[in-house]
Short mmCIF file of C-alpha atoms in Angstrom, two decimals:
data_model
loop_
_atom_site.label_atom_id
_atom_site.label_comp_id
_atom_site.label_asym_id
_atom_site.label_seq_id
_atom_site.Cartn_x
_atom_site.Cartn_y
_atom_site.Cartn_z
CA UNK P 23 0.00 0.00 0.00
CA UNK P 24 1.20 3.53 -0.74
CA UNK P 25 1.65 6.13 1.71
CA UNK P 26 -1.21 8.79 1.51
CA UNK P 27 -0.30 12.30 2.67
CA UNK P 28 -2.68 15.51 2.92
CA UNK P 29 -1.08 18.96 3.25
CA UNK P 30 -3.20 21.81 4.07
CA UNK P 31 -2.61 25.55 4.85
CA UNK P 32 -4.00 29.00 3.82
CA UNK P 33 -3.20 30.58 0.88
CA UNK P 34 -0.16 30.87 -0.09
CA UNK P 35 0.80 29.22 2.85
CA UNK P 36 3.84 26.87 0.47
CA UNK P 37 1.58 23.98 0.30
CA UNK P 38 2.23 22.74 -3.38
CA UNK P 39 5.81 23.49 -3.15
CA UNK P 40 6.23 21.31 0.01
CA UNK P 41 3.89 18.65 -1.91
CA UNK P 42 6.38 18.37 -4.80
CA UNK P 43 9.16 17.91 -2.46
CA UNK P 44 7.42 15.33 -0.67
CA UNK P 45 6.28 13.48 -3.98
CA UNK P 46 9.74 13.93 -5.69
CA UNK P 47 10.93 11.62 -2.52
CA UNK P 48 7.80 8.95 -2.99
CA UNK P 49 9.86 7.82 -6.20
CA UNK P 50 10.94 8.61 -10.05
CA UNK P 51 8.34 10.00 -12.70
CA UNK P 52 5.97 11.61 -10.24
CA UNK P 53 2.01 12.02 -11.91
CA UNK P 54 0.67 15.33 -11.27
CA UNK P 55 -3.48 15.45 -11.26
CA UNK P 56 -4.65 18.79 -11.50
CA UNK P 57 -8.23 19.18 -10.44
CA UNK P 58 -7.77 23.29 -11.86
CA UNK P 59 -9.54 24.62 -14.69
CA UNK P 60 -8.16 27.31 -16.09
CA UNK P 61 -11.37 29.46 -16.29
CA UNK P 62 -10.13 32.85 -15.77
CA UNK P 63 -6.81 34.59 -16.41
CA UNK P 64 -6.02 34.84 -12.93
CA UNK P 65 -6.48 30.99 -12.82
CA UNK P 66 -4.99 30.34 -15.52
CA UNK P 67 -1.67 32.46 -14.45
CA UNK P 68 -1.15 30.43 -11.64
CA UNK P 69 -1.11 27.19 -13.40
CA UNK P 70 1.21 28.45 -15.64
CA UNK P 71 3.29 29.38 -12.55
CA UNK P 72 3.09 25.84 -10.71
CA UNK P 73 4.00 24.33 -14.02
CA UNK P 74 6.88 26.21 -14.43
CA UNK P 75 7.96 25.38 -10.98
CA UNK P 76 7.35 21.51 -11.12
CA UNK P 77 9.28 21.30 -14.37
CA UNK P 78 9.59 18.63 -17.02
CA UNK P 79 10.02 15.73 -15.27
CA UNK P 80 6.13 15.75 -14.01
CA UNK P 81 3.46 14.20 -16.11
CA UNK P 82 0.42 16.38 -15.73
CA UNK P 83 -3.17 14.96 -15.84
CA UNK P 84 -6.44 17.22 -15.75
CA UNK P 85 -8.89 15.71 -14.09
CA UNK P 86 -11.10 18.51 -12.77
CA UNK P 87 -14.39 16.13 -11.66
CA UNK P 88 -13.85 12.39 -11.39
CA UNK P 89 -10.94 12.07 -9.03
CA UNK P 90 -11.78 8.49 -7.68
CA UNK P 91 -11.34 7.06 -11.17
CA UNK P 92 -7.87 9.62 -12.08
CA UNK P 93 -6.32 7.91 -8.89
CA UNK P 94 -7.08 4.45 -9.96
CA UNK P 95 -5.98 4.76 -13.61
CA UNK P 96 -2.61 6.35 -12.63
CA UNK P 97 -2.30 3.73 -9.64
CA UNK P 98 1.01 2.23 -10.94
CA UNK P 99 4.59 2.47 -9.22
CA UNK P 100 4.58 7.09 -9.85
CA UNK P 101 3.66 9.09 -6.88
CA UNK P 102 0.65 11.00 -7.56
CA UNK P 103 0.39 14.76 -6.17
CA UNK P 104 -3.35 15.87 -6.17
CA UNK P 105 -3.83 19.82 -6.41
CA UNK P 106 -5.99 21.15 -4.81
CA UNK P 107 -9.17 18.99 -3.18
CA UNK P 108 -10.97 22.03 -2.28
CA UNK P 109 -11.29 23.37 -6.41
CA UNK P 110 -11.94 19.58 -6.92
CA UNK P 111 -14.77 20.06 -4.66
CA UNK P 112 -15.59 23.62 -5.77
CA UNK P 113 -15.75 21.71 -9.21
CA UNK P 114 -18.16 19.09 -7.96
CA UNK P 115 -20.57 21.26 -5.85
CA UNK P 116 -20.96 23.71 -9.01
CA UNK P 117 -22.27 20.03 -10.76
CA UNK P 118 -24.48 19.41 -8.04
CA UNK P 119 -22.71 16.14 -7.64
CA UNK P 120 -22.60 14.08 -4.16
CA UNK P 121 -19.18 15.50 -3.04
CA UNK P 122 -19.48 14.16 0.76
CA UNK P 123 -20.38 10.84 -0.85
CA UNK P 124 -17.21 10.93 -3.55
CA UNK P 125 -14.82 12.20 -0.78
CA UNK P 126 -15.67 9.14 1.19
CA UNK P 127 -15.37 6.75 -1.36
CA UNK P 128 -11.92 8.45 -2.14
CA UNK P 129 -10.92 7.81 1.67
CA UNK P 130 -12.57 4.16 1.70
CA UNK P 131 -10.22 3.74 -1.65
CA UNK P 132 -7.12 4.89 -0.36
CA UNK P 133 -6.09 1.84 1.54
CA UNK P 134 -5.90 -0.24 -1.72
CA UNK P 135 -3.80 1.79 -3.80
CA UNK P 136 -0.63 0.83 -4.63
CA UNK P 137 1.06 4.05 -5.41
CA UNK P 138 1.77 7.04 -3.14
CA UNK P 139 -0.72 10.25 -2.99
CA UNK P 140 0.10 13.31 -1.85
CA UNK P 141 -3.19 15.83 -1.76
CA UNK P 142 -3.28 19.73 -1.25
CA UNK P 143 -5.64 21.03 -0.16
CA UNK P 144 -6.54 24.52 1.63
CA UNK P 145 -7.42 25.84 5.32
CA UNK P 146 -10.52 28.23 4.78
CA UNK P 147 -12.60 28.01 8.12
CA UNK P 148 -10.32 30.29 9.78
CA UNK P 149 -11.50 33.98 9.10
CA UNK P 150 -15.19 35.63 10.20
CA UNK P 151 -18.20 33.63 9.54
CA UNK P 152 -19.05 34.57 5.55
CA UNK P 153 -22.21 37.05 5.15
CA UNK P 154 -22.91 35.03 1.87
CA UNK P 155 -24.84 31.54 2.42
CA UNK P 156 -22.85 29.66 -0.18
CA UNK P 157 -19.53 30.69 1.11
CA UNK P 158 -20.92 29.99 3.98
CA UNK P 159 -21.91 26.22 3.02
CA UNK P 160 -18.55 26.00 0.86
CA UNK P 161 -16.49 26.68 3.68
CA UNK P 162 -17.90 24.22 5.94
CA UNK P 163 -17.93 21.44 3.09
CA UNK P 164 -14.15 22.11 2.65
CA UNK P 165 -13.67 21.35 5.82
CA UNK P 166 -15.90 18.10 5.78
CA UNK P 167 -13.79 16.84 2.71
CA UNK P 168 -10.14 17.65 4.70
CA UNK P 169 -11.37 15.75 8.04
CA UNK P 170 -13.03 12.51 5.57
CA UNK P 171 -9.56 12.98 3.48
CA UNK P 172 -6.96 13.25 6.17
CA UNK P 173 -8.91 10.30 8.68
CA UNK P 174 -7.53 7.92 5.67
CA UNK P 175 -3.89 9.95 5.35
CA UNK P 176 -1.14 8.29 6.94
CA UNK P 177 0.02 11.65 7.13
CA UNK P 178 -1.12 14.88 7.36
CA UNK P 179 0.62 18.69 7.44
CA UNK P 180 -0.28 22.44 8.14
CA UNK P 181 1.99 24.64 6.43
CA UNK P 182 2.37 28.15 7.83
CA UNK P 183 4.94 30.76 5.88
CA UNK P 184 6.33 28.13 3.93
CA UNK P 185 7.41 25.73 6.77
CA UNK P 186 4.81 22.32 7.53
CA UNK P 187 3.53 21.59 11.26
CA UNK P 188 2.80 18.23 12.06
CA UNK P 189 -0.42 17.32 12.49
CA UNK P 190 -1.14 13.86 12.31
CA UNK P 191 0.11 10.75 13.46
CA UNK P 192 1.08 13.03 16.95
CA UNK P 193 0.71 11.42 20.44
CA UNK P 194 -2.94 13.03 20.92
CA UNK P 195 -4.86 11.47 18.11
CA UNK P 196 -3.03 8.63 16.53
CA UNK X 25 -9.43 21.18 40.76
CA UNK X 26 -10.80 20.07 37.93
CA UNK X 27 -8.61 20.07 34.46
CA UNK X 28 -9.47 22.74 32.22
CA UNK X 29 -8.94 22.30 28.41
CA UNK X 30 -9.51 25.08 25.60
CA UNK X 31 -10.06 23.46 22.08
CA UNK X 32 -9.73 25.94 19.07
CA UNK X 33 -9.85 25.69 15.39
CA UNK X 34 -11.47 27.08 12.21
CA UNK X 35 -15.06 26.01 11.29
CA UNK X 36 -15.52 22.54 10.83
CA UNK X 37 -12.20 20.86 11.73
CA UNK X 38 -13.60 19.01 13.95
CA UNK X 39 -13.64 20.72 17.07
CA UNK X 40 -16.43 19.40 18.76
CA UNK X 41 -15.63 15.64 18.11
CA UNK X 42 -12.35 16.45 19.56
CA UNK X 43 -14.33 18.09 22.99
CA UNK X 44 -16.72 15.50 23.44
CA UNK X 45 -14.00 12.61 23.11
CA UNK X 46 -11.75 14.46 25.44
CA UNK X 47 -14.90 15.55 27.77
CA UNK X 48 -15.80 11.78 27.81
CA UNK X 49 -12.67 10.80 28.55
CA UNK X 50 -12.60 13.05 31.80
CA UNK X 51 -15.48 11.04 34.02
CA UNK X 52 -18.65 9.55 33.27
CA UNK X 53 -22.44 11.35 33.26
CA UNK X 54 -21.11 14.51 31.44
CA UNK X 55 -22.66 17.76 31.12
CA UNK X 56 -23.25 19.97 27.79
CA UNK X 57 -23.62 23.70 27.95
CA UNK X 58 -24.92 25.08 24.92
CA UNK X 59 -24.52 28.66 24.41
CA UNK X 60 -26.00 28.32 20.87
CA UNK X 61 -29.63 29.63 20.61
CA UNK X 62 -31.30 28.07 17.70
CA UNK X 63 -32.14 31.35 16.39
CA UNK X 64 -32.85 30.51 12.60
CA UNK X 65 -33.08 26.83 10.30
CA UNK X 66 -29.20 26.97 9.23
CA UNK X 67 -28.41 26.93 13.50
CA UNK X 68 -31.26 24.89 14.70
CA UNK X 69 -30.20 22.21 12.06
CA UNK X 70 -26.31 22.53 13.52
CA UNK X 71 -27.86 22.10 16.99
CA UNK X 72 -29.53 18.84 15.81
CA UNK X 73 -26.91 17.32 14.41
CA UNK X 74 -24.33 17.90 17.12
CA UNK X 75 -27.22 16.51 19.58
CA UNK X 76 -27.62 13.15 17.03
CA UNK X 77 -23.82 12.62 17.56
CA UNK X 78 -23.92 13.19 21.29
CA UNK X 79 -26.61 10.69 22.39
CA UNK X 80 -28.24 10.19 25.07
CA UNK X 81 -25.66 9.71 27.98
CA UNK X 82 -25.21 13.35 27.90
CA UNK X 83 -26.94 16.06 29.93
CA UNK X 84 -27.88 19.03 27.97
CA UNK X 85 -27.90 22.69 30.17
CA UNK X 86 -28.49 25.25 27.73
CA UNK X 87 -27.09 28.72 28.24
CA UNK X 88 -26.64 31.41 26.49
CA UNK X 89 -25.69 33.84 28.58
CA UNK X 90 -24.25 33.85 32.40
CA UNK X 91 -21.81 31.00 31.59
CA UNK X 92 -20.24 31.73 34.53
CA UNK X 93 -23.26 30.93 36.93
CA UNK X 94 -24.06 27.66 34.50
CA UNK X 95 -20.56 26.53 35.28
CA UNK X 96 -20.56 27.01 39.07
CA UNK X 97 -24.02 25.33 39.26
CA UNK X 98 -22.79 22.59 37.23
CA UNK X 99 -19.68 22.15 39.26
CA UNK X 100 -20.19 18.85 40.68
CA UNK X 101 -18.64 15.22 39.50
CA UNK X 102 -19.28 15.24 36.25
CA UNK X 103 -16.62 16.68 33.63
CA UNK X 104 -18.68 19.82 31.38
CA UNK X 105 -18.16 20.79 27.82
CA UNK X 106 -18.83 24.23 26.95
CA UNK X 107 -20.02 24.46 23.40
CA UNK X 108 -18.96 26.89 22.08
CA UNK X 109 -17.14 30.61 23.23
CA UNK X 110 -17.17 32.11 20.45
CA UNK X 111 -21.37 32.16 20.63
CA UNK X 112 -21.54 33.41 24.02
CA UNK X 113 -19.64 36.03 23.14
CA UNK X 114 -21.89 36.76 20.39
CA UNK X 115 -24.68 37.13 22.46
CA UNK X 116 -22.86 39.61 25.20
CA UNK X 117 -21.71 41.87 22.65
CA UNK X 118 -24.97 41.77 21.20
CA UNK X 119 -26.66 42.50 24.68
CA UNK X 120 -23.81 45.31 25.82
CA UNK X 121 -22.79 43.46 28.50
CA UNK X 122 -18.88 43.74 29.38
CA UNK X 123 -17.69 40.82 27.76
CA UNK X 124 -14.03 40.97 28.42
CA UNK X 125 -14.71 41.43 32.67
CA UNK X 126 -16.99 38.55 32.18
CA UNK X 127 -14.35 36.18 30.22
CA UNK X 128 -11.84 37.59 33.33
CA UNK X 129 -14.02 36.31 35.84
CA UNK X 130 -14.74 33.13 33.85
CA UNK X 131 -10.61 32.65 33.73
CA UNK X 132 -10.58 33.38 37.35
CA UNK X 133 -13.26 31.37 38.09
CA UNK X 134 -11.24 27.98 36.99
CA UNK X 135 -8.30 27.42 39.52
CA UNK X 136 -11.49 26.77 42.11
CA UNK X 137 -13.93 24.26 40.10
CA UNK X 138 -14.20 20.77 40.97
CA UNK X 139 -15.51 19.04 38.14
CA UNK X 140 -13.00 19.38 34.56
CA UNK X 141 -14.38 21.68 31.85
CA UNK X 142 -13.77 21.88 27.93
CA UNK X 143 -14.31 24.65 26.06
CA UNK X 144 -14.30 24.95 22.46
CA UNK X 145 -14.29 28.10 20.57
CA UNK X 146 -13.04 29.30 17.14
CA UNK X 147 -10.20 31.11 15.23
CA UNK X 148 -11.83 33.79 13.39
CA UNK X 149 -8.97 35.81 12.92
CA UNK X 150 -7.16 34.20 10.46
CA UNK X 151 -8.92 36.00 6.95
CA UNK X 152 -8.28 39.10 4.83
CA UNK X 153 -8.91 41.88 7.64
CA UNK X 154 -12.47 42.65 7.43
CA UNK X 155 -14.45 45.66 5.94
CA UNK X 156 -17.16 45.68 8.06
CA UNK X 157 -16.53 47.50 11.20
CA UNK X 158 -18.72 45.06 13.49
CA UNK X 159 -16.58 41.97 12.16
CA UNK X 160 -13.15 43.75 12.86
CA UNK X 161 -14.32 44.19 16.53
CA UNK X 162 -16.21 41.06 16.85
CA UNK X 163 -12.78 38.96 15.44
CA UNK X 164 -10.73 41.50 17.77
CA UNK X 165 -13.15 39.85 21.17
CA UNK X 166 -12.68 36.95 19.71
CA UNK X 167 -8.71 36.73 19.84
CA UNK X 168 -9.27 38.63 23.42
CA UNK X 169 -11.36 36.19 25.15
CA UNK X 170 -9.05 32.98 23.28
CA UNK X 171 -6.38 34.56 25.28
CA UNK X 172 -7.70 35.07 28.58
CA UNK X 173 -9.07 32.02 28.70
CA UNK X 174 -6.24 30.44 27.45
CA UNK X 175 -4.22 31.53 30.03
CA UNK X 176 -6.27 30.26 32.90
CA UNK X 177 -6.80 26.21 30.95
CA UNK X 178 -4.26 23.57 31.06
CA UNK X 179 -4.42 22.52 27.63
CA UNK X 180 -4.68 24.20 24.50
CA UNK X 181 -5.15 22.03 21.30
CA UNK X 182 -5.64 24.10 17.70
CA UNK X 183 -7.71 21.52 15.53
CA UNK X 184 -7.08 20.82 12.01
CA UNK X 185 -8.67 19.04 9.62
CA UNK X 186 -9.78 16.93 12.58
CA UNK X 187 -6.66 16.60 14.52
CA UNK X 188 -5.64 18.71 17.75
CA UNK X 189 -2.13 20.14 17.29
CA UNK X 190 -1.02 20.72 21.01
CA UNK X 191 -0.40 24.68 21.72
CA UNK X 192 -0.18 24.17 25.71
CA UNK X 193 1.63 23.69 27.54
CA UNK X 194 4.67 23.55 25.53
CA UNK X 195 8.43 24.06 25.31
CA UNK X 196 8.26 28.10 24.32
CA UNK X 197 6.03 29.44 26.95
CA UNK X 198 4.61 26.67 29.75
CA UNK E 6 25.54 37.43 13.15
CA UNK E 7 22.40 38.11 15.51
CA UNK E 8 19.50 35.43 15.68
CA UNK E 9 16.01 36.43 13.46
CA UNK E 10 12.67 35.34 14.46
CA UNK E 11 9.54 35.71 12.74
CA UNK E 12 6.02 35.43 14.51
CA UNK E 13 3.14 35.03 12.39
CA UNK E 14 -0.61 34.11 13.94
CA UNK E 15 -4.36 36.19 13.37
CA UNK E 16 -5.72 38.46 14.21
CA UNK E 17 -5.16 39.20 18.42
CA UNK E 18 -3.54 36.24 18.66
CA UNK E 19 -0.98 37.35 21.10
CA UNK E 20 1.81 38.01 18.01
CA UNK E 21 3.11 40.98 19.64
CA UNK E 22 3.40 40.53 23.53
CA UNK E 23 5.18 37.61 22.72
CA UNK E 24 7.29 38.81 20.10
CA UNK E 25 7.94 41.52 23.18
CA UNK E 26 8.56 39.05 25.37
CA UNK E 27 11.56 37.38 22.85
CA UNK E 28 12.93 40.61 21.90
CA UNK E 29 13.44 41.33 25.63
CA UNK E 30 15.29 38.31 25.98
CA UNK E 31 17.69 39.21 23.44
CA UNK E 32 19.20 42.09 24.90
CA UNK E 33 18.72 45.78 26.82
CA UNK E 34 17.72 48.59 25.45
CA UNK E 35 15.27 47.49 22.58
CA UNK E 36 14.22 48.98 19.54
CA UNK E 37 10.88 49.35 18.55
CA UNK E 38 10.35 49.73 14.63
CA UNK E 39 7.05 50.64 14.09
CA UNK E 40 5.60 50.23 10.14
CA UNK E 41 2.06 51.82 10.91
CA UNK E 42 0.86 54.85 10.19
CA UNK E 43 -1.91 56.17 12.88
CA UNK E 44 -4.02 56.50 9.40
CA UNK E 45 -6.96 57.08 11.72
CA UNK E 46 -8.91 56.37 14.94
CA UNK E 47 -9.07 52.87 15.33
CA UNK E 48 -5.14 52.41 14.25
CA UNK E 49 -4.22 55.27 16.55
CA UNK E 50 -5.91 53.88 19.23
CA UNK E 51 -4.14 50.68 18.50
CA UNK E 52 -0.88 51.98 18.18
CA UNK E 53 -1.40 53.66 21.49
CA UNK E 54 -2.39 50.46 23.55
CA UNK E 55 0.80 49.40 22.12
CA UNK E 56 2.74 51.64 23.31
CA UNK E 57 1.38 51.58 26.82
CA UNK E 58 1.96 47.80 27.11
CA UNK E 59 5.81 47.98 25.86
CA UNK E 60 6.89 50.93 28.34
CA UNK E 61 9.51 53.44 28.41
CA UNK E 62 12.72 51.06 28.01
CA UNK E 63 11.76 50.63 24.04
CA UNK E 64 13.09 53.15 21.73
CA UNK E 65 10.55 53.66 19.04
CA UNK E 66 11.05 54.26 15.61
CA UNK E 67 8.77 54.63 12.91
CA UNK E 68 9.49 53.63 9.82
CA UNK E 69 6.43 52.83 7.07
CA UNK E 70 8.35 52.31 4.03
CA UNK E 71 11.92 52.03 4.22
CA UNK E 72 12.15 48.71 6.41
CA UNK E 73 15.94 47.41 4.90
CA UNK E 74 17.38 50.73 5.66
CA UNK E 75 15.96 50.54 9.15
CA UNK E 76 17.38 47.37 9.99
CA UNK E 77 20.57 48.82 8.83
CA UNK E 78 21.01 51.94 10.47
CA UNK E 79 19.48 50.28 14.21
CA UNK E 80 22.19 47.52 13.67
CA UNK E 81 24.03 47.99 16.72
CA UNK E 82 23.61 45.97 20.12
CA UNK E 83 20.06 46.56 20.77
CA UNK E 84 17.68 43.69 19.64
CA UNK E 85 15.09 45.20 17.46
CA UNK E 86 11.21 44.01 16.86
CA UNK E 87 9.62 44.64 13.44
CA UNK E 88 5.90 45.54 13.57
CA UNK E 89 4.69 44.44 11.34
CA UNK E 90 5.51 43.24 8.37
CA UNK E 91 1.50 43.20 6.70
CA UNK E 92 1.43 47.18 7.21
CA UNK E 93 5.24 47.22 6.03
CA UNK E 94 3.73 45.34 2.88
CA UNK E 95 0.59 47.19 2.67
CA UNK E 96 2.00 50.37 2.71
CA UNK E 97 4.40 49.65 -0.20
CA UNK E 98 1.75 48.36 -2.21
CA UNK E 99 0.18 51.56 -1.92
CA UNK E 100 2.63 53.03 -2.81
CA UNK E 101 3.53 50.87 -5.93
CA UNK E 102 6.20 49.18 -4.86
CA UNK E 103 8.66 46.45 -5.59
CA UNK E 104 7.43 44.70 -2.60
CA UNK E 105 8.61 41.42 -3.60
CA UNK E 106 11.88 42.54 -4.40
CA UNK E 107 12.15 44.41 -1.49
CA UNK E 108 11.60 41.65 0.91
CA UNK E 109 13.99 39.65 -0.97
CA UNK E 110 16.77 42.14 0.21
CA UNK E 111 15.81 42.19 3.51
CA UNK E 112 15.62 38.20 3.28
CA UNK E 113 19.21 38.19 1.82
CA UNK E 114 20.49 41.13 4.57
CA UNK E 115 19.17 39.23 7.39
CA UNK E 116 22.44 36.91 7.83
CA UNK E 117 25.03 40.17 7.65
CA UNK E 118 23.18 42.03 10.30
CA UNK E 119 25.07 42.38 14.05
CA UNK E 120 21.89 42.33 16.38
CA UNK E 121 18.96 40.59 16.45
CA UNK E 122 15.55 40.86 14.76
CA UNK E 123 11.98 39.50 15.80
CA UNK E 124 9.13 40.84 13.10
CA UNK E 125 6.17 40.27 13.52
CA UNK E 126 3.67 39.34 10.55
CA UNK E 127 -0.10 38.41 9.91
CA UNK E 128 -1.56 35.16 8.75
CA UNK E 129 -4.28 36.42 6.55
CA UNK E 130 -4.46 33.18 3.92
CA UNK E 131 -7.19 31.29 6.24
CA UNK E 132 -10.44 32.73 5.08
CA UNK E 133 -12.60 31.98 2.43
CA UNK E 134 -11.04 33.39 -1.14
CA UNK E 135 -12.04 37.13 -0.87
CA UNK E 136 -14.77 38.73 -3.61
CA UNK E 137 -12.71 41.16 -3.96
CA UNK E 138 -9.51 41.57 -6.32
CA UNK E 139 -7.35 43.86 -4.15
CA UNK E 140 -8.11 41.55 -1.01
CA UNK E 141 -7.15 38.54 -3.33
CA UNK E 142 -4.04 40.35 -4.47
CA UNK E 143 -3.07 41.34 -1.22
CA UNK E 144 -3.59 38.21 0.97
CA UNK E 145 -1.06 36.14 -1.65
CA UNK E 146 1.65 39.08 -1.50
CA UNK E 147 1.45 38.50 2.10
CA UNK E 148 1.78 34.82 2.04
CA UNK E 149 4.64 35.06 -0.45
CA UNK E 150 5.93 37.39 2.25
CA UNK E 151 5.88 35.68 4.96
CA UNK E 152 7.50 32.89 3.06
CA UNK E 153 10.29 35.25 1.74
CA UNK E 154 11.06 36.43 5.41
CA UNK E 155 10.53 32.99 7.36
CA UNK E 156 12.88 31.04 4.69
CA UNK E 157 15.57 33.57 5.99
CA UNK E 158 15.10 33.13 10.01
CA UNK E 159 15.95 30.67 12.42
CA UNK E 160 12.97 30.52 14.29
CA UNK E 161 9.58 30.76 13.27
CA UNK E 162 6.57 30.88 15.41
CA UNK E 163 2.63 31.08 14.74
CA UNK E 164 0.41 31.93 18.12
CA UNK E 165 -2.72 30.55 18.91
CA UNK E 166 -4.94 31.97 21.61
CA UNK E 167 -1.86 33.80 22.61
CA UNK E 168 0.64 30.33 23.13
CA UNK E 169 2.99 29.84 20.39
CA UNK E 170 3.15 26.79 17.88
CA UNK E 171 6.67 25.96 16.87
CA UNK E 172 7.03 26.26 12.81
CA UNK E 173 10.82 26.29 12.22
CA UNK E 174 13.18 24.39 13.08
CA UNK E 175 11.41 21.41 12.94
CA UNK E 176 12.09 17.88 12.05
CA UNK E 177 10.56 17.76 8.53
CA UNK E 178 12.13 20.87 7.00
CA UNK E 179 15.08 22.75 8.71
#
């Protein structure tokens, strides 16, 4: 079974940078799944900007809605570095789809991979309740998908100004 | 004296799971106090669901408002699990009571209870600052009384993504 | 070479007592570098509750824009505490700045200077994405910030509830 890792922070917090250094040491010809549509200029300049980063060596698969089945069909001996679950989610709430039910069958999943996964993913609960409903109801399903994601992680991080906290395993809650 | 434990985190990572574990954990028969007032649908169906996970060992004491006179009548065997801060100091702002003397006699309060307490509250302060002048000084009271109480509690856990990362005591400042 | 620290946390978090608290533990006769500008009431009354708290054995300076050349020119024996670096930031993005460039100096002077430095900073990545384009803009300028600054200290702190969380070193990156 590969190890499963979860990295969350705010924004630009160093979270995808600290999940390509982790997935460059999970093995050779690291898969990266990008759950990012590139909707908007702004969006789209910060792809460009992560790709740059990552570099050549990364094989880069977009698979904005059906994650369950993108892990599974790159489950060989590559690492796989999932960025970000909260547009994934973003992506399936906008569809209308079952999100709480996908995330779950993700976690269920992730014991019978073979291959690493590393997921990003972002801390958004942590500012003054939202005046609008739906952020309101996005925030709090973002934070349903990180606890159902990281209770299957072997591993999971906060990053704060570039640098990772551990969070889980730790002597409190195994 | 009873062990006092403060559990913060952002919205909905997992917080509350965390308290009632750790509230279970501290003696048997325990007592909820509920500052939340089920004001509208999107709070009375939060209310419900935190009550389904509960069950029925625990004893619900619901109080919005003198939280200090709740916890002294309260103060028997049984541990309590205050539920949450950050709502009772919602409703003292919004009735013009002095809030901050309040959370001071609420920290001074704890060196001479019997029975353990938890407290959960929430880090609102972690956003873009706000634009609204009410939310600046609402997330200002809400940093204040996380400090003072803080300071008088044992333990201090920060929660993410359903994990506590331990804050107190530690190595920096016991 | 004199030992940096950077303290990052929300909003009344406890950031700057303790960052008082460290600088004081550095050395006599600290140096207070103030970036804000008492803009108007509610910043002027915080800047004064500041003051009152620090005392008369901190030598204040103000300096808004010009942080590098502040560092430089206090560089003696006296440990100095930057505060902070989000008004620092803000203020040069007013002004149209090379902010990023900027704090890339200061990042590379930080290892030449004589006496210490604590700044203090703002995490302001934990809400929900912000409506607005200027909030956006600003909230990854100070992540990529705080990154710049806390990839050149040796410690690095975030406080919760007025405790701090250790960030750097740690075990997973140096």
């Amino acid at each position: 079974m590969g190890k499963s890792i979860l990295i969350t922070g705010g924004a630009r917090s160093g979270k995808s940078a600290l999940a390509e250094r982790l997935t460059l040491g999970l093995g050779p010809a690291p898969i990266y799944i990008a759950t990012a549509e590139a909707g908007d200029a702004e969006m789209a300049a910060r792809i460009a900007e992560h790709q740059a980063r990552r570099g050549a060596i990364w094989q880069t698969w977009e698979r904005p809605d059906d994650l369950l089945a993108a892990l599974r069909q790159s489950d060989g001996e590559a690492p796989r570095l999932v960025d970000c679950l909260t547009l994934w989610l973003s992506n399936r709430m906008f569809a209308g789809a079952d999100w709480a039910g996908e995330a779950a069958e993700i976690a269920r999943a992730l014991p019978g991979l073979n291959a690493p996964v590393v997921f990003v993913t972002n801390e958004v609960g942590g500012g003054i309740v939202p005046e609008n409903a739906l952020a309101r109801a996005f925030r709090d399903a973002a934070g349903r998908v990180n606890q159902i994601i990281a209770a299957a992680c072997d591993e999971v991080y906060l990053t704060v100004a570039g640098y990772p906290v551990k969070v889980k395993p730790n002597a409190i809650l195994p």
